[in-house]
Short mmCIF file of C-alpha atoms and ligand atoms in Angstrom, two decimals:
data_model
loop_
_atom_site.label_atom_id
_atom_site.label_comp_id
_atom_site.label_asym_id
_atom_site.label_seq_id
_atom_site.Cartn_x
_atom_site.Cartn_y
_atom_site.Cartn_z
CA MET A 617 27.39 -111.99 131.45
CA PRO A 618 28.92 -113.63 128.01
CA ALA A 619 28.37 -117.71 128.27
CA ASP A 620 31.92 -118.31 127.89
CA ALA A 621 33.40 -116.12 130.26
CA GLY A 622 33.46 -116.10 134.16
CA ALA A 623 34.04 -112.31 134.97
CA LEU A 624 32.77 -109.30 133.13
CA LEU A 625 34.29 -105.83 133.12
CA THR A 626 31.91 -103.01 131.62
CA VAL A 627 33.82 -100.16 130.77
CA ASP A 628 31.54 -96.74 130.66
CA LEU A 629 33.18 -94.19 127.51
CA ASP A 630 30.48 -91.64 128.18
CA ALA A 631 31.68 -91.56 131.98
CA ILE A 632 35.05 -91.43 130.87
CA ALA A 633 34.10 -88.19 128.20
CA ALA A 634 31.98 -86.81 131.12
CA ASN A 635 35.17 -87.00 133.91
CA TYR A 636 37.22 -85.31 130.81
CA ARG A 637 34.74 -82.76 130.76
CA ARG A 638 34.02 -82.04 134.71
CA LEU A 639 38.50 -81.70 134.61
CA CYS A 640 38.21 -79.07 132.22
CA GLU A 641 35.38 -77.21 133.90
CA GLU A 642 37.51 -77.42 136.83
CA ALA A 643 40.19 -75.60 135.13
CA PRO A 644 39.24 -72.43 132.58
CA GLY A 645 41.65 -71.46 130.03
CA ALA A 646 44.12 -74.04 130.51
CA GLU A 647 44.60 -77.25 128.35
CA VAL A 648 43.90 -80.71 130.11
CA ALA A 649 45.80 -83.57 128.48
CA SER A 650 44.68 -87.14 129.34
CA VAL A 651 47.22 -89.91 130.92
CA VAL A 652 46.25 -92.97 129.49
CA LYS A 653 49.63 -94.72 130.55
CA ALA A 654 49.25 -98.56 131.29
CA ASP A 655 46.49 -99.15 128.63
CA GLY A 656 44.48 -96.56 129.72
CA TYR A 657 44.90 -97.35 133.62
CA GLY A 658 43.98 -100.89 132.69
CA LEU A 659 40.77 -100.01 130.95
CA GLY A 660 41.86 -100.59 127.29
CA ALA A 661 43.79 -97.35 125.74
CA ASP A 662 42.05 -98.39 122.09
CA ARG A 663 38.90 -97.34 123.27
CA VAL A 664 39.33 -95.08 126.32
CA ALA A 665 41.75 -92.86 124.00
CA PRO A 666 39.68 -92.43 121.05
CA ALA A 667 36.30 -91.44 123.53
CA LEU A 668 38.58 -88.46 125.10
CA TRP A 669 39.73 -87.37 121.93
CA ALA A 670 35.84 -87.52 120.67
CA ALA A 671 35.70 -85.05 123.94
CA GLY A 672 37.69 -82.72 123.02
CA CYS A 673 41.20 -83.78 124.09
CA ARG A 674 44.39 -83.15 122.04
CA THR A 675 47.24 -83.87 124.29
CA PHE A 676 47.48 -87.96 125.82
CA ILE A 677 50.94 -88.85 127.98
CA VAL A 678 51.56 -92.46 127.81
CA ALA A 679 54.77 -94.21 130.19
CA ILE A 680 57.00 -95.40 127.29
CA PRO A 681 57.05 -95.17 123.75
CA ALA A 682 55.57 -98.91 123.18
CA GLU A 683 52.63 -97.34 124.26
CA ALA A 684 52.51 -94.19 122.04
CA VAL A 685 52.78 -96.47 118.93
CA PRO A 686 49.80 -97.56 118.81
CA LEU A 687 48.43 -94.04 120.39
CA ARG A 688 49.80 -92.59 117.30
CA ALA A 689 47.70 -94.88 114.74
CA MET A 690 44.65 -94.29 116.46
CA LEU A 691 44.99 -90.62 116.74
CA PRO A 692 47.09 -88.82 114.15
CA GLU A 693 46.68 -85.34 114.90
CA ALA A 694 46.68 -85.77 118.88
CA ARG A 695 49.82 -84.15 120.40
CA ILE A 696 51.52 -87.56 122.13
CA ALA A 697 53.85 -87.22 125.24
CA VAL A 698 56.23 -89.79 126.54
CA LEU A 699 56.84 -89.80 130.47
CA ASN A 700 59.56 -91.73 131.14
CA GLY A 701 61.97 -89.86 129.00
CA PHE A 702 64.29 -89.81 125.80
CA ASP A 703 66.55 -92.78 124.70
CA VAL A 704 68.43 -92.76 121.63
CA ALA A 705 68.01 -96.44 120.97
CA ALA A 706 64.37 -95.05 120.70
CA ALA A 707 65.05 -92.43 118.42
CA PRO A 708 63.04 -93.40 115.26
CA LEU A 709 59.98 -94.11 117.07
CA PHE A 710 60.47 -90.47 118.31
CA ALA A 711 60.60 -89.03 114.84
CA ARG A 712 58.84 -91.57 112.71
CA HIS A 713 55.37 -91.20 115.52
CA ARG A 714 56.00 -87.72 116.38
CA LEU A 715 56.26 -88.36 120.06
CA GLU A 716 57.11 -85.95 122.93
CA PRO A 717 59.49 -86.77 124.83
CA VAL A 718 59.65 -85.78 129.02
CA LEU A 719 63.41 -85.16 128.98
CA ASN A 720 63.87 -86.13 132.84
CA ASP A 721 67.59 -85.16 133.09
CA LEU A 722 70.81 -83.85 131.41
CA ALA A 723 71.93 -86.46 129.16
CA GLN A 724 68.40 -86.82 127.92
CA LEU A 725 68.85 -83.40 127.60
CA ASP A 726 71.80 -83.39 125.25
CA ALA A 727 70.52 -86.29 123.72
CA TRP A 728 67.81 -85.02 122.44
CA ARG A 729 69.15 -81.92 121.16
CA ALA A 730 71.90 -83.81 118.93
CA PHE A 731 69.23 -85.97 117.78
CA ASN A 732 66.87 -82.83 117.26
CA ALA A 733 69.66 -81.10 115.24
CA ALA A 734 69.48 -83.73 112.49
CA GLN A 735 65.97 -83.44 111.97
CA PRO A 736 64.40 -81.33 108.94
CA ALA A 737 62.57 -79.31 111.66
CA PRO A 738 62.98 -79.38 115.42
CA LEU A 739 60.85 -81.50 117.25
CA PRO A 740 59.38 -79.84 120.47
CA ALA A 741 60.09 -81.59 124.19
CA ILE A 742 59.26 -81.53 127.67
CA LEU A 743 61.65 -80.55 130.30
CA HIS A 744 60.73 -81.95 133.67
CA VAL A 745 62.36 -80.30 136.52
CA ASP A 746 61.68 -82.17 139.83
CA SER A 747 60.51 -79.87 142.97
CA GLY A 748 60.22 -82.45 145.70
CA MET A 749 59.18 -86.14 144.71
CA ASN A 750 63.03 -86.86 143.66
CA ARG A 751 61.77 -89.54 141.44
CA LEU A 752 62.18 -88.19 137.88
CA GLY A 753 63.27 -85.01 136.31
CA LEU A 754 66.31 -82.32 136.63
CA GLY A 755 67.39 -81.68 140.13
CA ASP A 756 68.60 -78.29 141.55
CA ARG A 757 72.61 -78.44 140.82
CA ASP A 758 71.14 -79.98 137.09
CA VAL A 759 68.83 -76.66 136.79
CA ALA A 760 71.56 -74.59 137.97
CA ALA A 761 73.87 -75.72 135.57
CA LEU A 762 71.36 -75.57 132.39
CA ALA A 763 71.29 -71.42 133.81
CA ASP A 764 74.47 -71.11 133.27
CA ALA A 765 75.06 -72.99 129.89
CA PRO A 766 71.73 -71.39 128.39
CA ASP A 767 73.19 -73.05 124.93
CA ARG A 768 72.33 -76.44 125.88
CA LEU A 769 69.29 -75.73 125.63
CA ALA A 770 69.56 -73.80 122.21
CA GLY A 771 67.48 -76.12 119.67
CA ALA A 772 65.75 -78.39 122.08
CA GLY A 773 62.77 -77.58 121.09
CA ILE A 774 61.23 -77.53 124.51
CA GLY A 775 58.15 -75.76 124.40
CA THR A 776 56.58 -77.30 128.12
CA LEU A 777 58.25 -77.06 131.77
CA MET A 778 56.73 -79.66 134.03
CA SER A 779 57.12 -81.13 137.56
CA HIS A 780 54.57 -83.34 139.49
CA LEU A 781 53.34 -83.45 143.15
CA ALA A 782 53.76 -85.82 145.69
CA CYS A 783 51.08 -85.12 147.80
CA SER A 784 48.25 -83.51 145.90
CA GLU A 785 45.74 -86.03 146.96
CA GLU A 786 46.14 -84.20 150.74
CA PRO A 787 45.20 -80.59 150.03
CA ASP A 788 46.64 -79.24 153.02
CA HIS A 789 49.74 -80.87 152.85
CA PRO A 790 52.95 -78.37 153.01
CA ALA A 791 54.65 -80.15 149.98
CA ASN A 792 52.13 -78.74 147.71
CA ALA A 793 52.90 -75.25 148.23
CA GLN A 794 56.64 -76.04 148.36
CA GLN A 795 56.63 -77.75 145.20
CA ARG A 796 54.66 -74.93 143.80
CA ALA A 797 57.23 -72.35 145.10
CA ALA A 798 60.27 -74.63 143.79
CA PHE A 799 58.60 -75.14 140.41
CA ALA A 800 58.27 -71.55 140.16
CA ALA A 801 61.90 -70.65 141.22
CA ALA A 802 63.04 -73.49 138.44
CA ARG A 803 61.22 -71.56 135.88
CA ALA A 804 62.47 -68.69 136.51
CA ARG A 805 66.13 -69.52 136.53
CA LEU A 806 65.21 -70.74 133.20
CA GLU A 807 63.08 -68.82 131.42
CA PRO A 808 66.07 -66.23 130.67
CA ALA A 809 67.57 -69.22 128.45
CA LEU A 810 64.50 -71.03 127.36
CA GLY A 811 62.42 -67.85 126.85
CA PRO A 812 58.39 -68.55 127.66
CA VAL A 813 57.38 -71.67 128.04
CA ALA A 814 53.84 -73.10 129.10
CA THR A 815 54.38 -75.22 132.51
CA SER A 816 52.47 -78.28 133.85
CA LEU A 817 52.27 -79.17 137.09
CA ALA A 818 48.74 -80.70 137.96
CA ASN A 819 47.73 -84.58 137.97
CA SER A 820 43.99 -85.42 138.52
CA SER A 821 44.33 -84.40 142.20
CA GLY A 822 46.21 -81.35 141.52
CA VAL A 823 43.51 -79.93 139.52
CA PHE A 824 41.47 -79.73 142.47
CA LEU A 825 44.17 -77.79 144.39
CA GLY A 826 42.70 -74.61 142.65
CA PRO A 827 44.14 -72.28 139.81
CA ASP A 828 47.33 -71.77 141.76
CA PHE A 829 48.84 -75.59 140.43
CA HIS A 830 46.75 -75.52 137.15
CA GLY A 831 49.77 -73.84 135.12
CA ASP A 832 49.04 -74.29 131.36
CA LEU A 833 48.83 -78.15 130.76
CA LEU A 834 46.89 -80.38 133.46
CA ARG A 835 47.90 -83.80 133.78
CA PRO A 836 44.93 -86.17 134.94
CA GLY A 837 44.52 -90.32 134.60
CA ALA A 838 43.00 -91.45 137.58
CA ALA A 839 39.98 -88.81 138.15
CA LEU A 840 39.26 -89.89 133.96
CA TYR A 841 38.67 -93.27 134.96
CA GLY A 842 36.37 -92.62 138.19
CA ILE A 843 38.81 -92.69 141.11
CA ASN A 844 38.56 -90.19 143.52
CA PRO A 845 40.72 -87.16 142.91
CA ARG A 846 39.80 -85.60 146.23
CA PRO A 847 39.54 -88.61 149.13
CA ALA A 848 38.32 -86.52 151.97
CA HIS A 849 35.57 -85.27 150.11
CA VAL A 850 32.45 -87.18 147.74
CA ASN A 851 33.72 -88.49 144.70
CA PRO A 852 33.09 -85.39 141.95
CA MET A 853 34.02 -87.95 139.16
CA HIS A 854 31.14 -90.48 137.79
CA GLN A 855 32.06 -94.28 138.48
CA VAL A 856 33.38 -95.46 135.03
CA ILE A 857 33.61 -99.11 135.62
CA GLN A 858 31.87 -102.05 136.91
CA LEU A 859 32.81 -105.44 137.67
CA TYR A 860 30.92 -108.48 137.80
CA GLY A 861 31.34 -112.34 138.83
CA LYS A 862 29.18 -115.03 137.79
CA ILE A 863 27.93 -117.62 140.03
CA LEU A 864 28.81 -121.40 139.58
CA GLN A 865 26.97 -123.01 142.69
CA VAL A 866 25.29 -122.12 145.71
CA ARG A 867 25.55 -124.21 148.78
CA VAL A 868 23.92 -124.53 151.85
CA VAL A 869 26.68 -125.47 154.99
CA ASP A 870 25.49 -128.25 157.14
CA ARG A 871 27.28 -128.01 160.07
CA ASP A 872 29.98 -125.62 162.01
CA MET A 873 32.94 -125.87 158.69
CA THR A 874 35.63 -123.78 157.12
CA VAL A 875 36.02 -122.43 154.07
CA GLY A 876 38.35 -122.52 151.55
CA TYR A 877 42.31 -123.17 151.24
CA GLY A 878 43.88 -123.13 154.41
CA ALA A 879 40.74 -123.78 156.13
CA ALA A 880 40.83 -120.07 157.15
CA HIS A 881 37.32 -119.04 157.56
CA ARG A 882 34.56 -120.61 160.26
CA VAL A 883 31.43 -120.60 158.87
CA ALA A 884 28.43 -121.81 161.10
CA GLY A 885 25.92 -124.31 159.92
CA GLY A 886 23.03 -123.22 158.21
CA ARG A 887 24.57 -120.43 156.69
CA ARG A 888 24.49 -120.23 152.35
CA LEU A 889 27.44 -120.02 150.68
CA ALA A 890 27.87 -119.42 146.97
CA THR A 891 30.92 -119.82 144.25
CA VAL A 892 31.83 -117.20 141.87
CA ALA A 893 34.34 -117.45 138.81
CA ILE A 894 36.25 -114.63 139.70
CA GLY A 895 39.99 -114.83 141.44
CA TYR A 896 42.94 -113.35 141.55
CA ALA A 897 44.00 -113.97 138.25
CA ASP A 898 41.25 -111.50 137.26
CA GLY A 899 42.35 -109.28 139.29
CA TYR A 900 40.42 -109.70 142.36
CA ARG A 901 43.52 -109.36 144.14
CA ARG A 902 44.24 -112.32 147.33
CA ALA A 903 44.30 -109.08 150.15
CA LEU A 904 40.54 -109.30 149.61
CA GLY A 905 40.01 -112.53 151.05
CA SER A 906 37.19 -111.95 154.11
CA ARG A 907 37.84 -108.62 153.36
CA GLY A 908 35.74 -107.86 150.17
CA VAL A 909 32.27 -107.55 149.73
CA ALA A 910 29.83 -108.62 146.47
CA PHE A 911 26.10 -107.56 146.19
CA LEU A 912 23.59 -108.86 144.26
CA ARG A 913 20.55 -106.99 143.30
CA GLY A 914 21.66 -104.57 145.95
CA HIS A 915 21.44 -107.42 148.40
CA ARG A 916 25.44 -108.09 150.52
CA ALA A 917 27.05 -110.41 150.09
CA PRO A 918 30.59 -110.43 151.92
CA VAL A 919 34.02 -112.27 150.62
CA VAL A 920 34.20 -115.28 153.32
CA GLY A 921 37.35 -117.44 153.21
CA ARG A 922 40.70 -116.77 150.82
CA ILE A 923 40.42 -115.64 146.88
CA SER A 924 41.39 -118.46 144.79
CA MET A 925 43.13 -118.17 141.30
CA ASP A 926 39.47 -118.74 139.68
CA LEU A 927 37.11 -118.54 142.82
CA THR A 928 36.15 -116.16 145.07
CA THR A 929 33.42 -117.61 147.81
CA ILE A 930 30.69 -115.23 149.22
CA ASP A 931 27.81 -115.67 152.25
CA ILE A 932 24.68 -115.50 150.75
CA SER A 933 23.03 -115.96 153.80
CA ARG A 934 21.20 -112.83 153.58
CA VAL A 935 20.43 -112.98 149.67
CA PRO A 936 16.82 -113.85 148.54
CA ALA A 937 17.50 -117.52 146.80
CA ASP A 938 16.34 -116.37 143.92
CA VAL A 939 18.25 -113.98 143.20
CA ALA A 940 21.34 -115.70 144.64
CA ARG A 941 21.14 -118.51 142.09
CA PRO A 942 23.98 -120.22 139.85
CA GLY A 943 24.51 -118.30 136.71
CA ALA A 944 23.54 -114.92 138.05
CA ALA A 945 26.06 -111.83 138.49
CA ALA A 946 27.58 -110.79 141.56
CA GLU A 947 28.87 -107.35 141.66
CA LEU A 948 32.21 -106.71 142.91
CA ILE A 949 33.28 -103.06 141.64
CA GLY A 950 29.92 -101.19 140.94
CA PRO A 951 27.24 -98.81 142.22
CA HIS A 952 27.40 -100.43 145.70
CA VAL A 953 31.12 -100.81 145.79
CA ASP A 954 33.35 -98.25 143.98
CA VAL A 955 36.79 -98.85 142.70
CA ASP A 956 37.87 -96.76 145.50
CA ALA A 957 36.38 -98.93 148.56
CA VAL A 958 37.60 -102.11 146.99
CA ALA A 959 41.15 -100.81 147.10
CA ALA A 960 40.60 -99.74 150.72
CA ALA A 961 39.44 -103.31 151.32
CA ALA A 962 42.21 -104.70 149.97
CA GLY A 963 44.96 -102.33 151.32
CA THR A 964 45.62 -100.56 148.03
CA ILE A 965 45.26 -98.15 146.03
CA GLY A 966 42.05 -97.68 143.10
CA TYR A 967 45.15 -97.11 140.30
CA GLU A 968 46.37 -100.78 141.41
CA ILE A 969 42.50 -102.25 141.03
CA LEU A 970 42.47 -100.82 137.69
CA THR A 971 45.64 -101.97 136.42
CA GLY A 972 45.84 -105.20 137.30
CA LEU A 973 42.01 -105.97 135.96
CA GLY A 974 43.17 -109.36 134.42
CA GLN A 975 43.43 -109.79 130.84
CA ARG A 976 40.81 -113.42 131.15
CA VAL A 977 37.71 -110.69 132.03
CA ALA A 978 35.79 -110.20 129.52
CA ARG A 979 34.79 -106.74 128.29
CA ARG A 980 32.10 -104.82 127.22
CA TYR A 981 31.88 -101.26 126.46
CA VAL A 982 28.69 -99.10 126.62
CA GLY A 983 28.75 -95.24 125.14
CA GLY A 984 31.26 -93.80 123.48
CA PRO A 985 31.81 -92.02 120.12
CA ALA A 986 29.17 -93.43 117.27
C1 PLP B 1336 50.65 -90.78 136.34
C2 PLP B 1336 51.11 -89.38 136.14
C3 PLP B 1336 49.75 -88.83 135.67
C4 PLP B 1336 48.50 -89.09 136.08
O1 PLP B 1336 48.13 -89.06 137.66
P1 PLP B 1336 46.90 -89.16 137.91
O2 PLP B 1336 47.37 -89.48 139.75
O3 PLP B 1336 46.46 -90.81 137.85
O4 PLP B 1336 46.05 -88.17 137.82
C5 PLP B 1336 50.48 -87.41 135.84
N1 PLP B 1336 51.51 -86.78 135.77
C6 PLP B 1336 53.04 -87.73 136.02
C7 PLP B 1336 54.66 -87.49 135.81
C8 PLP B 1336 52.69 -89.01 136.01
O5 PLP B 1336 53.67 -90.14 136.18
#
């Protein structure tokens, strides 16, 4: 734990690389892209992306152009796709940094085609058809309109057709097969106009739905970072992060008392408490009040009372005194409580825990390319 920090996040870049290779093994013959949006799911795209490149990844996916620009500077040869679409106002960025837009509606397609016509050579793009998510992508009527007006695709440079699954973490959910069928139908309608295109359907959980869902390009994000893509099974991914908070103070409760803001939690006299230098400003969510759990060299220490902005109180009554002492590091995410377990205790998903990690947390990267 650095002397000037209250909390420390370690990110294991070798675990991310191993997770990438694991996903590739699951989909032999297809290409596995890496989704590194939201700063590599909060873990630092500047470290994560080069590690993935070194592991063999050649296609990277972000949400907005501003995320793609620094990525291009780091990875001059990578293919970089932008999920949230094409905007004429951002067109110079697409050209200058060779970004591949995901075209999510007909207006974007038309704007992109006009822009592309002015380029020395047409740039590639991905066309997104909605297959049931109802978030982004061309609807059935748009697909029909395009099939009837194939000229609207000429010169658009569409090399990949994609869609996105709504329920892939539930393998038995009927929406999976329905979406796959809807995607195949859209492809069949468009292919006369598009010619042969690559296909992309699967996110992390989709990778584990089997070859029918793989297509040519897979788009995992969460699983790279250790989130379980198969919630009903043992996590096939390596854990990537550990989050520690420093114990600032240890106290023995003299008599029955309450702990923290709102006097919301009662503790019996004689119990031992420790105050840890991590709070909701660090991404240790307020919902973990009286629900989270810390570990000290493997000894369990439940969170008691509310989480403050900078502090969390844990009950160390069952932890040996020489282990729970000021300066010791309490595990809040790690080998005893993984990111999915923390998310469940907070009533959220691992994605939100990772992307919500605070700027104040010190970071240490282990492994990675030499
Ligand atoms: C975020 C995102 C992904 C990655 O999803 P994970 O569940 O993190 O693997 C893939 N495709 C699209 C369209 C996304 O928005």
